XYZ file of C-alpha atoms in Angstrom:
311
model
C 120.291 68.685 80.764
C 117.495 69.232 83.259
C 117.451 66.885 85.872
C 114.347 64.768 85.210
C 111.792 65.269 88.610
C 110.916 62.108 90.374
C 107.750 62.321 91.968
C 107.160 61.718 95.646
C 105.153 58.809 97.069
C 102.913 59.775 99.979
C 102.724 57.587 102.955
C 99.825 55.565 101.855
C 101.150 54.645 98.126
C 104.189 53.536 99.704
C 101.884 50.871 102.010
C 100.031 49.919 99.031
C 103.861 49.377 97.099
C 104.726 47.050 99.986
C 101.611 45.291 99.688
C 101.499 42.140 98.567
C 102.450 41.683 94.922
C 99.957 38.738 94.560
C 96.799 41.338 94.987
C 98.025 43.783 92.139
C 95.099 43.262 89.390
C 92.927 41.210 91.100
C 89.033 42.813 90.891
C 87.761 42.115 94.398
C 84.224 41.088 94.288
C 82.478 43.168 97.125
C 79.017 41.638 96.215
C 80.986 38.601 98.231
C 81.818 40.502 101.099
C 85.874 40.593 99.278
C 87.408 43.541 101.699
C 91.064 42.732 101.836
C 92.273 43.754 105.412
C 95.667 45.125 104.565
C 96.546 46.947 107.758
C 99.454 44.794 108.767
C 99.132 46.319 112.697
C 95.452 44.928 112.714
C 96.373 41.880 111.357
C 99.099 41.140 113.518
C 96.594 42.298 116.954
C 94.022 39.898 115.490
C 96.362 37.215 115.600
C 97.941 38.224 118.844
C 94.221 38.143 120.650
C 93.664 34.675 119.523
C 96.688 33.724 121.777
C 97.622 30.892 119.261
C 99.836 28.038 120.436
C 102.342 26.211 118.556
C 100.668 22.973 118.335
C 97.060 25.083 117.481
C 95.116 24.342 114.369
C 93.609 26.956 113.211
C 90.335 27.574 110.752
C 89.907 30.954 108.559
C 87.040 32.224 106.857
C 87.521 33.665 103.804
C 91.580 34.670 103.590
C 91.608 36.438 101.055
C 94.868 36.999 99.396
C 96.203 35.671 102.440
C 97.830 38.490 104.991
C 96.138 37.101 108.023
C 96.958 33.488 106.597
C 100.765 33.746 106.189
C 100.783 35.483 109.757
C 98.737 32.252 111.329
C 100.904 30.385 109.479
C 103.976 31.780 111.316
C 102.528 30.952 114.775
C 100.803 27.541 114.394
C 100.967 23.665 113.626
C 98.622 24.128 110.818
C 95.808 26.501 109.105
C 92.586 25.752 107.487
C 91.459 28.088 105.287
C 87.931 28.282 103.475
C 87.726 30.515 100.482
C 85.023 30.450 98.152
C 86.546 32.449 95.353
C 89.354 29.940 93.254
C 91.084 33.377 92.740
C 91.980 33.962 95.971
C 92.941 29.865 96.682
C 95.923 30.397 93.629
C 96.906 33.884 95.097
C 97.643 32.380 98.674
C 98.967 29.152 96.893
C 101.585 31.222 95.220
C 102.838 33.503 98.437
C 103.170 30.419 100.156
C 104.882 27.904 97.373
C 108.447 26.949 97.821
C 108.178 27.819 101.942
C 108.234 25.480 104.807
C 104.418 27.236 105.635
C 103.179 25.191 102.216
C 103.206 21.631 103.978
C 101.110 23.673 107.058
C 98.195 25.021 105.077
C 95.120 23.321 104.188
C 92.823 25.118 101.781
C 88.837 24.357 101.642
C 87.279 25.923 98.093
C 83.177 26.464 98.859
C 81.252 28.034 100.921
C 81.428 27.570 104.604
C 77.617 27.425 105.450
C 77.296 24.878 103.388
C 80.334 22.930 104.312
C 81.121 20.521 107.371
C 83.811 21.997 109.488
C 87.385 20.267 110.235
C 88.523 20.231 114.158
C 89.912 23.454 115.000
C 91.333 24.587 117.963
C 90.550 28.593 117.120
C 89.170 30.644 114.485
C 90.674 33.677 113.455
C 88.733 35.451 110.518
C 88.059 38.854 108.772
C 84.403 37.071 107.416
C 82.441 38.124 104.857
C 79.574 40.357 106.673
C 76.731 39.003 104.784
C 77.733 35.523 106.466
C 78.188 36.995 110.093
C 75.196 35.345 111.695
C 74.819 32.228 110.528
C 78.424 31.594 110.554
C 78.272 32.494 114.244
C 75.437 29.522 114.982
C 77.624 27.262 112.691
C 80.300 28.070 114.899
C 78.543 27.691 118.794
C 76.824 24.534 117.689
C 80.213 22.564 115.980
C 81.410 19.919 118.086
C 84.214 19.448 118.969
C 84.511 22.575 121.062
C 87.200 25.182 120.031
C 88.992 27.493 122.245
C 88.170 30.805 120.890
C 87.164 32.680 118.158
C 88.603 36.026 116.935
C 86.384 37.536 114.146
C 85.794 40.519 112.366
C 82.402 41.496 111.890
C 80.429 44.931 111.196
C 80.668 47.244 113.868
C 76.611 47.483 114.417
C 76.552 43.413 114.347
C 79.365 43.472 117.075
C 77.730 45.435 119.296
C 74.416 43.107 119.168
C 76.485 39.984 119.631
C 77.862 42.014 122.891
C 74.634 44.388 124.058
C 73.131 44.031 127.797
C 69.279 43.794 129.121
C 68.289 47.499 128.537
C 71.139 48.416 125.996
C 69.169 49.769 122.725
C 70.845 47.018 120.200
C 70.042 43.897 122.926
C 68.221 41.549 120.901
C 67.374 37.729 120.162
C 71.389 37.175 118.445
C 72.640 38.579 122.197
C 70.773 36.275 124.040
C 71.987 32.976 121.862
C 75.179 34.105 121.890
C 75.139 34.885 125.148
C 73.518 31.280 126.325
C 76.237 29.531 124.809
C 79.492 31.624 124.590
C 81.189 34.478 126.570
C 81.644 37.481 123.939
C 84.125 40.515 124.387
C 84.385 43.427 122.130
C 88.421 44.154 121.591
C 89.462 46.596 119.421
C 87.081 48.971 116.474
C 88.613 48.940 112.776
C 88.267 51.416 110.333
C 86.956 51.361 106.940
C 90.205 52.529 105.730
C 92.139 49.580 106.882
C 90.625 47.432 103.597
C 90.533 47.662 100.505
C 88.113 48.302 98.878
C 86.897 50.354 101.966
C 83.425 48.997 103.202
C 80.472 50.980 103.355
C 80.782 50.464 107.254
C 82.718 50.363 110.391
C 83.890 47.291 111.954
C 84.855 45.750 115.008
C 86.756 42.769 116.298
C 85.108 40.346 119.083
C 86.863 37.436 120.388
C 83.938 34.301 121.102
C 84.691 31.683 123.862
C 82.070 28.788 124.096
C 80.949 27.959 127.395
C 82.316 24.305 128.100
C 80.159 22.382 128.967
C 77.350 24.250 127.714
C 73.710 24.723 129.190
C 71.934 21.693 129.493
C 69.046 23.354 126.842
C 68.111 22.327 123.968
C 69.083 25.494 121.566
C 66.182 24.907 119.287
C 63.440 25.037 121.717
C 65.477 27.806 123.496
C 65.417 29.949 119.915
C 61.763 29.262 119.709
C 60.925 30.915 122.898
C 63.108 33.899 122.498
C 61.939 34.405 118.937
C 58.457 35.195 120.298
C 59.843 37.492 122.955
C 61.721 39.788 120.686
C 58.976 39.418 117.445
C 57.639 42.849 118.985
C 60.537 43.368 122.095
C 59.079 46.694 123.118
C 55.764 44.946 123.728
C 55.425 42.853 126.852
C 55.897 39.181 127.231
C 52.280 38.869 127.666
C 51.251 40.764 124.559
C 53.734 38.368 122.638
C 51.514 35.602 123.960
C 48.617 36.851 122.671
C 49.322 36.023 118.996
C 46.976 33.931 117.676
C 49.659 31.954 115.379
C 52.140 31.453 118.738
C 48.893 29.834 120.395
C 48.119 27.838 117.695
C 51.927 26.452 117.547
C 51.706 25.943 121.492
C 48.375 24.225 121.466
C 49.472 21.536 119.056
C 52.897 20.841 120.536
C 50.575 20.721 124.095
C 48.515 18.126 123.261
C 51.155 16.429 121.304
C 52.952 16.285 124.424
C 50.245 15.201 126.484
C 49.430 12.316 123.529
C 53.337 11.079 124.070
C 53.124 10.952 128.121
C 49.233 9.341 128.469
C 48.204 12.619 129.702
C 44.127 13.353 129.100
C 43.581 16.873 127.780
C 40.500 18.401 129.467
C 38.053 19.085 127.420
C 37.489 22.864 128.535
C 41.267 23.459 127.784
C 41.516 26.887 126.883
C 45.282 27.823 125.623
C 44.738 31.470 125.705
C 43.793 31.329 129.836
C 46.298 28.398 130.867
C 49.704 30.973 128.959
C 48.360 33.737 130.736
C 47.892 32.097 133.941
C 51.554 30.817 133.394
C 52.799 34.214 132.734
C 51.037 35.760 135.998
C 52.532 33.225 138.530
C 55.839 33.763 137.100
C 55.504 37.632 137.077
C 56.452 37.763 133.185
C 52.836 38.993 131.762
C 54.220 42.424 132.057
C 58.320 42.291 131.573
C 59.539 42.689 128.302
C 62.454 41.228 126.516
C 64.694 44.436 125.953
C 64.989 44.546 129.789
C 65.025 40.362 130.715
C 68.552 38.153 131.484
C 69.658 34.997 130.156
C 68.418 33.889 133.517
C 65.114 35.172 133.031
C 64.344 33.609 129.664
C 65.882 30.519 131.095
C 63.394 30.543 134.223
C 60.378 31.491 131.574
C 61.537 28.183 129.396
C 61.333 25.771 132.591
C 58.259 27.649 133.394
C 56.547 26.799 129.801
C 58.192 23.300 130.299
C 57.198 22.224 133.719
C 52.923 22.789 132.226
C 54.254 20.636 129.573
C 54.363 23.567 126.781
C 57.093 23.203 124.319
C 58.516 25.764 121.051
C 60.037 23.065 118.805
């Protein structure tokens, strides 16, 4: 008889036969930002860069079917895991039943904007893009501090959350970042590295809060910066000019004034007293492409100090 041929498994169906058997038949739902990271090397380097510690607790954002979870698992006192899909909560259920890691994992079914986060030490995630920003602000403004955060995010979002004064992608997300975390790019993924493959590339950053953090209040902070980068090739003075921002800064002006006993002159023009403030602080004619976290903090106290406010 013929010897029957047995046909050979390239590299890559071999990785997906080692995968884990908990993932065969699932339909990943992409509208959901579902890419399964199943490159066990970037895995293991995302975990690594967190520099976990045995007595860590540790949050993730949407596991998946759970091959950065069983890792953290490994390395840590316990994981919290948020998953909005019930799917993917049985899937990592089953990998880890019958296994000392069961009694270490905590899962959270919802979604995480919406949900009040546990005390972490660091966050390790492969998040679901559409999520990325937000999640971020969720993130800087939770208290208790955490240590660090190691997330994957899209490669073009990555390098906002990390861009300089002058770079072409520096906008308003790099400068609240910025004011209240230190941000590092690590290491760039592939879309080949999930599956399904993403439309895009992506990148890994690592977030550490600044502790303590500036003494500014964020939402007055966002305020100001949102005007500068409405039209951030125009100059700070042009972005002044907008009838609606000097509307806004009028009323929260006299408000002001109203709270501290302060008379408003009855020739008080808004339009001449921001411009004014602009020309003694030399900002009429900067733009915010090209201005530092140090700038924008100097224009704030400078807006402050003539009692004008962006809350």
């Amino acid at each position: 008889m013929p010897k029957e041929r047995v046909q050979k498994k390239s590299r890559v169906h071999q990785q997906v036969a080692q995968g884990p058997r908990q993932s065969q038949g699932i339909t990943f739902r992409t509208e959901i930002g579902q890419h399964i990271l199943k490159n066990p090397a970037i895995v293991t380097n995302m975990v690594e860069k967190a520099a976990l510690r045995p007595t860590d607790v540790v949050l993730e954002v949407g596991p998946g079917t759970g091959n950065m979870t069983i890792k953290l698992l490994e390395k840590v006192k316990k994981v919290v895991a948020c998953e909005v899909d019930p799917r993917m909560v049985a899937e990592i259920h089953k990998r880890v039943q019958g296994t000392p890691e069961a009694a270490k994992l905590q899962m959270m079914v919802g979604d995480v904007l919406k949900t009040d986060l546990p005390f972490f030490d660091v966050c390790v995630a492969n998040l679901p893009y559409q999520i990325s920003s937000p999640f971020v602000f969720k993130l800087l403004l939770h208290r208790p501090f955490f240590r660090c955060a190691v997330l994957m995010f899209q490669r073009e979002f990555a390098q906002r959350l990390v861009a300089q004064p002058g770079d072409k992608l520096y906008c308003r997300l790099s400068v609240n970042t910025q004011l209240l975390a230190r941000v590092d790019h690590l290491i760039k993924v592939g879309k080949n590295n999930f599956r399904p493959p993403p439309k895009v590339e992506s990148s890994v950053v690592r977030i550490e809060p600044r502790n303590p953090p500036p003494p500014i209040n964020f939402k007055e902070w966002d305020g100001l910066v949102r005007i500068c980068f409405s039209r951030k090739n125009k100059t700070i003075g042009a972005s002044f000019r907008f009838s609606k921002v000097l509307e806004v800064l009028e009323k929260n002006y006299r408000v002001s004034c109203s709270v501290k006993n302060i008379p408003v002159p009855a020739d008080f023009n808004v339009k001449d007293r921001v411009t004014q403030l602009l020309q003694e602080g030399e900002f009429e004619h900067r733009r915010a492409r090209s201005m530092s976290i140090d700038d924008f903090i100097e224009l704030l106290n400078l807006f402050n100090e003539a009692g004008f406010h962006f809350m």
